[in-house]
PDB file of C-alpha atoms and ligand atoms in Angstrom:
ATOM      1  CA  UNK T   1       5.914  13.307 -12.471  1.00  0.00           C
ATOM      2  CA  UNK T   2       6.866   9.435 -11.091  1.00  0.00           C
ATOM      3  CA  UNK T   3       5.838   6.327 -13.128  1.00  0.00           C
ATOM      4  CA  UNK T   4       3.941   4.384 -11.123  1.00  0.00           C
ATOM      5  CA  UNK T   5       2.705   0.739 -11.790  1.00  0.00           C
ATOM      6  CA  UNK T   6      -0.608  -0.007  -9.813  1.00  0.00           C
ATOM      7  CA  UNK T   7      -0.846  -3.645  -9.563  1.00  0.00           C
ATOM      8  CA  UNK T   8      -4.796  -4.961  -9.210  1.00  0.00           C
ATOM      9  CA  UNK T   9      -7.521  -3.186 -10.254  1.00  0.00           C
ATOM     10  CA  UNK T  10      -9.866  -3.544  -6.962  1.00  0.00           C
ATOM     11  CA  UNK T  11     -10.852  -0.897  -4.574  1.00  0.00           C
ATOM     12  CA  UNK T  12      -7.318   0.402  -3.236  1.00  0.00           C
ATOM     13  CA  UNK T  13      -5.684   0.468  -6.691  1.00  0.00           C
ATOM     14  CA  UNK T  14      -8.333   2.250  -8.854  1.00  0.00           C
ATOM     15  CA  UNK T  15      -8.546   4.984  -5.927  1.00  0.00           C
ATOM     16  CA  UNK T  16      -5.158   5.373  -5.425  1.00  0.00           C
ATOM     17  CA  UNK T  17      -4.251   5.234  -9.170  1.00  0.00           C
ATOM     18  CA  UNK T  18      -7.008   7.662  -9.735  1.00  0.00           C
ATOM     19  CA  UNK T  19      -5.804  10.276  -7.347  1.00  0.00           C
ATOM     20  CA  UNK T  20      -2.253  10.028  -8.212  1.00  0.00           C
ATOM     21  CA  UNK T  21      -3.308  10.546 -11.831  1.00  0.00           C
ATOM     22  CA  UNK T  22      -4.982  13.027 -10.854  1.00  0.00           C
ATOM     23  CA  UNK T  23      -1.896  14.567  -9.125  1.00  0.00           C
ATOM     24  CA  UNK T  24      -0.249  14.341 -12.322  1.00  0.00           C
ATOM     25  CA  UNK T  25       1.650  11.305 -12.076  1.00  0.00           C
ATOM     26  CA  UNK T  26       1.833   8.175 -15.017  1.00  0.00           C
ATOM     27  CA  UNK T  27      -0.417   5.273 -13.890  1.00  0.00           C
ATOM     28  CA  UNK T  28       0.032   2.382 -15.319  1.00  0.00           C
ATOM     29  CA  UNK T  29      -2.447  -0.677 -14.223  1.00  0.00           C
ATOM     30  CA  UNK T  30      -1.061  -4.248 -13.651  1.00  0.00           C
ATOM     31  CA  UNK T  31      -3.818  -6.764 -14.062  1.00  0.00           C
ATOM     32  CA  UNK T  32      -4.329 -10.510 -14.036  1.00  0.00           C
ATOM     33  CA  UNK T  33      -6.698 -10.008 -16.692  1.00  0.00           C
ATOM     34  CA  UNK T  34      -4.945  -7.264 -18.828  1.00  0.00           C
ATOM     35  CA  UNK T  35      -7.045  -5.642 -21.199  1.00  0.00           C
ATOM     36  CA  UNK T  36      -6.755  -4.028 -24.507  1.00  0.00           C
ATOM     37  CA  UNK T  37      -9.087  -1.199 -24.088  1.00  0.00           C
ATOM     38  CA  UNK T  38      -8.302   1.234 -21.423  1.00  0.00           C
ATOM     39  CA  UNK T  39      -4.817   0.961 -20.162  1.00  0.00           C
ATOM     40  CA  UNK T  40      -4.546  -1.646 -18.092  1.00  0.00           C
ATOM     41  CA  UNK T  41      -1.107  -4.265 -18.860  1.00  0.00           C
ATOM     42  CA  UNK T  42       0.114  -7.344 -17.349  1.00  0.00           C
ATOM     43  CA  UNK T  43       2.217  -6.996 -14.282  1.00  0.00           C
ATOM     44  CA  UNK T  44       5.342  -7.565 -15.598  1.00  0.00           C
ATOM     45  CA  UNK T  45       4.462  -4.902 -18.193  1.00  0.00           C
ATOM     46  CA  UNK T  46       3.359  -2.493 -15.934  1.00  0.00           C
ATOM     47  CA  UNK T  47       6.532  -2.679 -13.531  1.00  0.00           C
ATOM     48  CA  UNK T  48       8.816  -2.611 -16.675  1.00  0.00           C
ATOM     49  CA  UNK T  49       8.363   1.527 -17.219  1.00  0.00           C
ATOM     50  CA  UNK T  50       7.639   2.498 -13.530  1.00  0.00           C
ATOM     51  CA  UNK T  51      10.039   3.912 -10.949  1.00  0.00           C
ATOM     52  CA  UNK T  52       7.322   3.177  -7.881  1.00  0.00           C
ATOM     53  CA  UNK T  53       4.871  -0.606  -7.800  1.00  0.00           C
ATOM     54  CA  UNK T  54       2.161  -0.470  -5.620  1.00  0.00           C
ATOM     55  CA  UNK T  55       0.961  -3.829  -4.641  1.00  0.00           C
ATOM     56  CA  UNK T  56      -2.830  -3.402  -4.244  1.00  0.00           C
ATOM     57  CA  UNK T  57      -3.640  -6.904  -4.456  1.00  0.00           C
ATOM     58  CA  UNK T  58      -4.488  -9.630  -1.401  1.00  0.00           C
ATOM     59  CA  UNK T  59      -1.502  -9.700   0.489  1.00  0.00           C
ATOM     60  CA  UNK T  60      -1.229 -13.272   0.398  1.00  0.00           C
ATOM     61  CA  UNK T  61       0.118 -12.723  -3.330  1.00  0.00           C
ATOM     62  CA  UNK T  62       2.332 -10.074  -3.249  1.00  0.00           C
ATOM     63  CA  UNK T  63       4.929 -12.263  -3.197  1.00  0.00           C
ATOM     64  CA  UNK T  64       3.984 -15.063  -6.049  1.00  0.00           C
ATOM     65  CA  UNK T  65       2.989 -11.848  -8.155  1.00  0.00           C
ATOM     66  CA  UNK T  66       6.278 -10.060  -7.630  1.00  0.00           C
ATOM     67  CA  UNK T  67       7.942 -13.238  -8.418  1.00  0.00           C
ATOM     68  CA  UNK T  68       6.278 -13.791 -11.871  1.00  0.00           C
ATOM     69  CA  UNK T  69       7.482 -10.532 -12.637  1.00  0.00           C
ATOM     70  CA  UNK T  70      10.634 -11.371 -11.931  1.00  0.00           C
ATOM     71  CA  UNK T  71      13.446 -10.116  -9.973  1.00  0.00           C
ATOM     72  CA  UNK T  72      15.555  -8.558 -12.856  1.00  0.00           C
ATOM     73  CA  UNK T  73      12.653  -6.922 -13.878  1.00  0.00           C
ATOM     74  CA  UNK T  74      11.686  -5.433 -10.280  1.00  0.00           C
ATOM     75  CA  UNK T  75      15.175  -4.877  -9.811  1.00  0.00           C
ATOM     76  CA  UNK T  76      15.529  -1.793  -7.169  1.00  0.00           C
ATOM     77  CA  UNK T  77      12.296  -0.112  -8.009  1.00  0.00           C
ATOM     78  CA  UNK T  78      10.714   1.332  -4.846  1.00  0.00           C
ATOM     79  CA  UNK T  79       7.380  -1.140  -3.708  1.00  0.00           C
ATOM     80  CA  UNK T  80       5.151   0.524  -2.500  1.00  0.00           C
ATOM     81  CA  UNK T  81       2.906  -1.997  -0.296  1.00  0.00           C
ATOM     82  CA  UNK T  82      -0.405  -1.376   1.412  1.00  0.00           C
ATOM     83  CA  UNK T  83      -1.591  -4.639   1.900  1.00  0.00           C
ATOM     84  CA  UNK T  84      -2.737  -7.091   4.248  1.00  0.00           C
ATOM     85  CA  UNK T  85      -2.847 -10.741   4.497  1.00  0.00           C
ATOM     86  CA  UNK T  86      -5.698 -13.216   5.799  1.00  0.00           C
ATOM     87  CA  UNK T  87      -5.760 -16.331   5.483  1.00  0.00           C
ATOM     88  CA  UNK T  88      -9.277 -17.896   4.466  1.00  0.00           C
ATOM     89  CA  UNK T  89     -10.939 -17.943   8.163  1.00  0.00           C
ATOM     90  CA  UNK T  90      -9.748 -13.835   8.237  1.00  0.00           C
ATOM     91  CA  UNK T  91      -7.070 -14.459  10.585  1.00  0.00           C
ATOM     92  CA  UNK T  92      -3.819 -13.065  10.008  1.00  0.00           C
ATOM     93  CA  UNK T  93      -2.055 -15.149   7.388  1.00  0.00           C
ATOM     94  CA  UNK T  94       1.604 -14.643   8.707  1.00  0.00           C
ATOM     95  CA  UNK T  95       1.540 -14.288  12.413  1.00  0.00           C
ATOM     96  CA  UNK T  96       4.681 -12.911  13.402  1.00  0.00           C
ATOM     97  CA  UNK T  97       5.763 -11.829  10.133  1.00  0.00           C
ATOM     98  CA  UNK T  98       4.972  -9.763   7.333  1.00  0.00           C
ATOM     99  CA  UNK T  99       3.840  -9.054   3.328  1.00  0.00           C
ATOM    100  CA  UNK T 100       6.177  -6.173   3.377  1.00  0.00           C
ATOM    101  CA  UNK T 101       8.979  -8.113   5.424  1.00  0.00           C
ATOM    102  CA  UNK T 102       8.779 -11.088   2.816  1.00  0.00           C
ATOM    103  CA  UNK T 103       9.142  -8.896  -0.230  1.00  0.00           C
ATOM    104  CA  UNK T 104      11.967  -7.086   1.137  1.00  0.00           C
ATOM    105  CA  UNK T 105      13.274 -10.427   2.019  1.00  0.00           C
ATOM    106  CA  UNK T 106      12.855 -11.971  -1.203  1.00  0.00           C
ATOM    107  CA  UNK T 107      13.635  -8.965  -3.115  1.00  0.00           C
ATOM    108  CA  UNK T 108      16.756  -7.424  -1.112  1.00  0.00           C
ATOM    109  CA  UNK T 109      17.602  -5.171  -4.181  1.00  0.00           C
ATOM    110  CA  UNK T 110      13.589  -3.838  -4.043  1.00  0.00           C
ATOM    111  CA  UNK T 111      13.285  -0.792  -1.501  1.00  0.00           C
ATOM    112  CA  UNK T 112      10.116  -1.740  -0.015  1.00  0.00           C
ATOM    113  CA  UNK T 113       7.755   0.903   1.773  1.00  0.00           C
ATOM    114  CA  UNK T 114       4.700  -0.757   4.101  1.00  0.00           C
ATOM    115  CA  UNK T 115       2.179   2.164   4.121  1.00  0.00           C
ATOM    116  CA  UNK T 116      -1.692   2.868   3.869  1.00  0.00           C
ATOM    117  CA  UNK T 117      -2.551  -0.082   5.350  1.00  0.00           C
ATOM    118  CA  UNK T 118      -4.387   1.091   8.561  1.00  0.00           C
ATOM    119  CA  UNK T 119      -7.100   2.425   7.334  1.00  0.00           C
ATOM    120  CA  UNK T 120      -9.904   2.276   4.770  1.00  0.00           C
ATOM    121  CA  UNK T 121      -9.093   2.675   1.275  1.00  0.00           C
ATOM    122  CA  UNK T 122     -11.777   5.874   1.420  1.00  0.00           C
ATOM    123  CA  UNK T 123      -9.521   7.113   3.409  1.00  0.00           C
ATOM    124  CA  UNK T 124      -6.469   6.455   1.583  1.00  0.00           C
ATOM    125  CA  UNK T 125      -7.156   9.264  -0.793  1.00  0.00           C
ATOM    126  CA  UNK T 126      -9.607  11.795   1.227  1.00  0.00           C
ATOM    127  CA  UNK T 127      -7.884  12.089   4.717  1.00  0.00           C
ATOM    128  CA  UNK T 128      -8.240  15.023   5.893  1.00  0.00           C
ATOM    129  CA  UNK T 129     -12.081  16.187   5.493  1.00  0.00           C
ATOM    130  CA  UNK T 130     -13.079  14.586   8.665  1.00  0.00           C
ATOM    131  CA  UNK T 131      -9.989  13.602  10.302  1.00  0.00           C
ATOM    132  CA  UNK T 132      -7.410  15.922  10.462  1.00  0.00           C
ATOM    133  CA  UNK T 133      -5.683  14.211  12.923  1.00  0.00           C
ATOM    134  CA  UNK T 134      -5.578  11.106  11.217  1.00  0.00           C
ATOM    135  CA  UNK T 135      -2.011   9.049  10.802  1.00  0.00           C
ATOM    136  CA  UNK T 136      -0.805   7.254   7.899  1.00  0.00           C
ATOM    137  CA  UNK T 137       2.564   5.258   9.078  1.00  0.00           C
ATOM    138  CA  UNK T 138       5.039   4.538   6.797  1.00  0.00           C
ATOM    139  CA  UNK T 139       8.206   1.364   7.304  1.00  0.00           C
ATOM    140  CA  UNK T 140      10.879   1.017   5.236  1.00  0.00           C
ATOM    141  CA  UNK T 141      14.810   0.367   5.138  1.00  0.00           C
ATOM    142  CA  UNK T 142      15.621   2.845   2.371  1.00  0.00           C
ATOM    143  CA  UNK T 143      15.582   6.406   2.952  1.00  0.00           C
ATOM    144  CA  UNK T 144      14.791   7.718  -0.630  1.00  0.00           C
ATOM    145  CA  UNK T 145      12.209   5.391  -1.199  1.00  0.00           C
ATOM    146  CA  UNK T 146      10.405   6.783   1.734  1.00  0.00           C
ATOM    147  CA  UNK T 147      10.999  10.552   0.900  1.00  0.00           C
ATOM    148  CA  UNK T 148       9.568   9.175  -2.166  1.00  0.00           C
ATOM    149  CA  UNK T 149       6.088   7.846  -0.465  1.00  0.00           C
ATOM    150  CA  UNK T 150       6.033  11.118   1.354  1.00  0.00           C
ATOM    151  CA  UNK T 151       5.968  12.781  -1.488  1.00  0.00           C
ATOM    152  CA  UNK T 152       3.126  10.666  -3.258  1.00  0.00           C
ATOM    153  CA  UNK T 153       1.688  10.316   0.004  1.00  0.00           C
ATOM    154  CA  UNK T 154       1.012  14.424  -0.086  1.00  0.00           C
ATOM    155  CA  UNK T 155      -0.202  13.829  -3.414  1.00  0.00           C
ATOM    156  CA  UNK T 156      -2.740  11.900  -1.794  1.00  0.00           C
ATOM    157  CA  UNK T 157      -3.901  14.414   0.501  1.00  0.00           C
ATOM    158  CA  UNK T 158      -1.643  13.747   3.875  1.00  0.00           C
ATOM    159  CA  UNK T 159       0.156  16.326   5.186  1.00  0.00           C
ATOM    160  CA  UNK T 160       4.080  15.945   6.525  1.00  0.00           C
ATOM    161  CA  UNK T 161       2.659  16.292  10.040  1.00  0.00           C
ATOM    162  CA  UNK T 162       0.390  13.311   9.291  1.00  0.00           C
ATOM    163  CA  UNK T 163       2.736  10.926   7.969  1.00  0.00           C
ATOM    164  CA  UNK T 164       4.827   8.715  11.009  1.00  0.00           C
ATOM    165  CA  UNK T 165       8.110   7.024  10.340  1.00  0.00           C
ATOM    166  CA  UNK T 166       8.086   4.299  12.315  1.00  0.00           C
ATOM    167  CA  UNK T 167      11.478   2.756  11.120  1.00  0.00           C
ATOM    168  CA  UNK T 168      12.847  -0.100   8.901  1.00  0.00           C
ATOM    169  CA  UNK T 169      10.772  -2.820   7.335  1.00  0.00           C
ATOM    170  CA  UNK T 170      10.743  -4.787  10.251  1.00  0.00           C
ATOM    171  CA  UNK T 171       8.229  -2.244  11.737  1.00  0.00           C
ATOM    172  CA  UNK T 172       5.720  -3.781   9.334  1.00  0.00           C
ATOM    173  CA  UNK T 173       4.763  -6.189  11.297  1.00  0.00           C
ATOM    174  CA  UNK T 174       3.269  -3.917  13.743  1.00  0.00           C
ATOM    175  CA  UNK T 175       1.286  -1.914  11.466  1.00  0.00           C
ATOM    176  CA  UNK T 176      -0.209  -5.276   9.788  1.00  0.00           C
ATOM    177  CA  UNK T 177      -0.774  -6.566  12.504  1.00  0.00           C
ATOM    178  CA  UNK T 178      -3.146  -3.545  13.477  1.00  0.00           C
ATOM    179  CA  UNK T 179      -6.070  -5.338  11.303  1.00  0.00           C
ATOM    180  CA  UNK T 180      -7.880  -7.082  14.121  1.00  0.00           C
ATOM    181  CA  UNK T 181      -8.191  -4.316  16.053  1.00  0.00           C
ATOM    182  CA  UNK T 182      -9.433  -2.196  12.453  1.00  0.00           C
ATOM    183  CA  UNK T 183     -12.284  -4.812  12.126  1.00  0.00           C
ATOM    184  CA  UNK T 184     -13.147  -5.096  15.875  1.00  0.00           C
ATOM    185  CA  UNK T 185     -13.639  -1.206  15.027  1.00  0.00           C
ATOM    186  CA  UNK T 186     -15.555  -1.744  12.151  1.00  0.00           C
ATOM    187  CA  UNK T 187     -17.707  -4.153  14.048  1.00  0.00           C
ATOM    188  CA  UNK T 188     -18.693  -1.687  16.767  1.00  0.00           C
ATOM    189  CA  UNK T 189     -18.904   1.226  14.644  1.00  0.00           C
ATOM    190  CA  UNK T 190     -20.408  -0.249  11.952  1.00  0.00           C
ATOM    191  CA  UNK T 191     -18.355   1.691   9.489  1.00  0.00           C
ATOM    192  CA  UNK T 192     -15.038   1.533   8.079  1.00  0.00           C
ATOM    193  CA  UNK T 193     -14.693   5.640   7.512  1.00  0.00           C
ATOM    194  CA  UNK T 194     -12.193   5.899  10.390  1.00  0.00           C
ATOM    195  CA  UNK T 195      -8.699   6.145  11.325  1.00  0.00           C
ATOM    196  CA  UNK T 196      -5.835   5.197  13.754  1.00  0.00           C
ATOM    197  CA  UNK T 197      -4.716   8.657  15.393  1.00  0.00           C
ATOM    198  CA  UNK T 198      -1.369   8.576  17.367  1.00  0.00           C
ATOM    199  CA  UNK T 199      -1.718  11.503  19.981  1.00  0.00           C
ATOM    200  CA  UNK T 200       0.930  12.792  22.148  1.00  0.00           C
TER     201      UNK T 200
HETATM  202  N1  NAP I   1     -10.183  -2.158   0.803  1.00  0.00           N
HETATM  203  C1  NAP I   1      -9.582  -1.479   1.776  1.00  0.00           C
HETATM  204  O1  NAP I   1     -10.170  -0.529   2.333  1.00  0.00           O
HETATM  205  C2  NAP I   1      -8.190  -1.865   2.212  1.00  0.00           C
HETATM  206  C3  NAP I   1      -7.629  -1.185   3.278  1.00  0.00           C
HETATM  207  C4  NAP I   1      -6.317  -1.492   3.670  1.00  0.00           C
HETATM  208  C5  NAP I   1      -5.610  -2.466   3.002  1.00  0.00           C
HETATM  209  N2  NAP I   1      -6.212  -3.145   1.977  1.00  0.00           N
HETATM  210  C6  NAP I   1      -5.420  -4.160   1.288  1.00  0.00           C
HETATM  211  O2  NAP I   1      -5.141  -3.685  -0.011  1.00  0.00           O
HETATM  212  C7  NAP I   1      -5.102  -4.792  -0.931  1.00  0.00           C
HETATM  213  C8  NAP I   1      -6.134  -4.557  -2.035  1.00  0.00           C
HETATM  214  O3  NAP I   1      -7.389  -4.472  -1.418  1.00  0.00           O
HETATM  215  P1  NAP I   1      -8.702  -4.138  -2.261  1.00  0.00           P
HETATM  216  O4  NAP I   1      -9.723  -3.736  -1.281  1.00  0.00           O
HETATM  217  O5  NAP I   1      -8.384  -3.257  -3.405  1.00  0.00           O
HETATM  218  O6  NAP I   1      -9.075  -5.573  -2.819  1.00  0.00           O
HETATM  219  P2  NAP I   1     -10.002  -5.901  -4.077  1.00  0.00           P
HETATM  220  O7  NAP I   1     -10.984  -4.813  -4.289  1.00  0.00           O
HETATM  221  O8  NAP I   1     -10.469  -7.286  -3.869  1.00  0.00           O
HETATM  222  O9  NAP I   1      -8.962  -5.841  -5.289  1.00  0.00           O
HETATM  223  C9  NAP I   1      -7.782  -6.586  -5.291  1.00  0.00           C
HETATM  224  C10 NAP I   1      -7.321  -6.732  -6.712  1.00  0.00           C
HETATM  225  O10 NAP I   1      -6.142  -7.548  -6.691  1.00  0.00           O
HETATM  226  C11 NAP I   1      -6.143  -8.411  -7.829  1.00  0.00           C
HETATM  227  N3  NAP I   1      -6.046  -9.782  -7.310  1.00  0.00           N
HETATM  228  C12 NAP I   1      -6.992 -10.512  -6.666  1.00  0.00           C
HETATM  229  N4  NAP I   1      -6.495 -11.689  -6.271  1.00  0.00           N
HETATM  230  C13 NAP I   1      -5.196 -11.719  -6.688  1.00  0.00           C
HETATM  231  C14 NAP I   1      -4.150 -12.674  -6.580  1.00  0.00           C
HETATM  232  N5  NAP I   1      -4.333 -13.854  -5.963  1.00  0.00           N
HETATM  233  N6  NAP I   1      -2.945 -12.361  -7.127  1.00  0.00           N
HETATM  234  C15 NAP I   1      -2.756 -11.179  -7.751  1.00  0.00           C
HETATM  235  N7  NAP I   1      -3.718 -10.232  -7.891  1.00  0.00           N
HETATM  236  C16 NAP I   1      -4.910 -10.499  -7.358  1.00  0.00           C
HETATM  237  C17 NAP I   1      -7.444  -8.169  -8.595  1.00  0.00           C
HETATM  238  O11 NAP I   1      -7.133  -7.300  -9.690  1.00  0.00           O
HETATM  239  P3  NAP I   1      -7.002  -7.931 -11.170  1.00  0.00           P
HETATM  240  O12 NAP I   1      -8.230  -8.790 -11.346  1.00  0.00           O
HETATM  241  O13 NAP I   1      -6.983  -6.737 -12.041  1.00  0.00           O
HETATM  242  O14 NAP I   1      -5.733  -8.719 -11.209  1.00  0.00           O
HETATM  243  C18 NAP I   1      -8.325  -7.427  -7.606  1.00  0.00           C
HETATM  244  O15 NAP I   1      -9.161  -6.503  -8.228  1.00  0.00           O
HETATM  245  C19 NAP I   1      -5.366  -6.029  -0.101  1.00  0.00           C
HETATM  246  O16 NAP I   1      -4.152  -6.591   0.315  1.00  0.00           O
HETATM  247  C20 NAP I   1      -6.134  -5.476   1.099  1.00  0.00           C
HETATM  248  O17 NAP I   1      -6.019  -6.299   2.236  1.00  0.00           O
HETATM  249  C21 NAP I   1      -7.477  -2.872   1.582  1.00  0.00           C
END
């Protein structure tokens, strides 16, 4: 069982922190608005028991929200990140750079994983029904910490084959920057139930 700490309480985090519940693991919900009935804490109480943060909030404040809790307090947790960031016209908001890059930078102690990003958050959690040869990518300079998302990323539903290491943190940036091309897709397919499959 991991302790996780699910920061925002929108579509990725409540599925995500339902199915890794589900799996057996201890979700604990970060909120902006914490609330007294049904588990959900501030941030900064949520990351203080968890081994694993995921950041399912706007990528444009994964940073400022990592920063209120505090770098002490993050300290070398594993941060688990699948988000992306648009700026208000839904470009991308850092061209050339990255959430995940910026954590890691601003956080060097953190062991940041970029992953889930690429695809609906549907199909975050239920991969396989319809697309079993979907990928789910996975960046990251610490080698635990993504043995770790592996793990919780089976937990999910994605089997080992599935799951591509693409390399350090620095890979990020490619997987972010996959969005335009994800809602060029949605456009012409008018749906979002699909997925990026690498095929070799
Ligand atoms: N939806 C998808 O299919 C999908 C797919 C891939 C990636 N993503 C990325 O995953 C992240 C979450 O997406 P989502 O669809 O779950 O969004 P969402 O439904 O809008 O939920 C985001 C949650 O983040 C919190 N939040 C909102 N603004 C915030 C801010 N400025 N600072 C801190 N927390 C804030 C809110 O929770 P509280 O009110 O509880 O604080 C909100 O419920 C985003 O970065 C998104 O780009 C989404």
């Amino acid at each position: 069982m991991v302790s996780i700490a699910v920061l925002g309480t929108g579509k990725v985090g409540s599925a995500l922190g339902t199915k890794l519940a589900s799996a057996g693991h201890q979700v604990t919900y970060g909120s902006r608005a914490p609330a007294r009935e049904g588990g959900v804490v501030s941030h900064r109480d949520a990351v203080a028991g968890a081994e694993v943060v995921i950041t399912a909030i706007p990528g444009t404040g994964v940073v400022g929200a990592l920063e209120a809790v505090g770098a002490a307090a993050l300290g070398d947790k594993i941060v688990l990140d699948p988000s992306a960031a648009f700026a208000p016209d839904m470009t991308m908001a850092y061209p050339g750079d990255s959430v995940a890059g910026r954590v890691q930078a601003q956080f060097p102690r953190a062991r940041v994983v970029k992953t889930l990003n690429t695809m609906n958050f549907t199909i975050m959690v239920d991969p396989l029904d319809s697309l079993p040869d979907a990928t789910v990518f996975v960046s990251g300079d610490d080698a635990d910490a993504k043995d770790m998302t592996r793990t919780l990323l089976g937990d999910l539903g994605w089997p080992d084959r599935n799951i591509l290491d693409l390399g350090g943190i620095d890979t990020a940036l490619a997987t972010e920057h996959v969005a335009p091309l994800f809602f060029a897709t949605v456009r012409a397919l008018r749906s979002p139930t699909f997925n990026v499959t690498i095929s070799r």
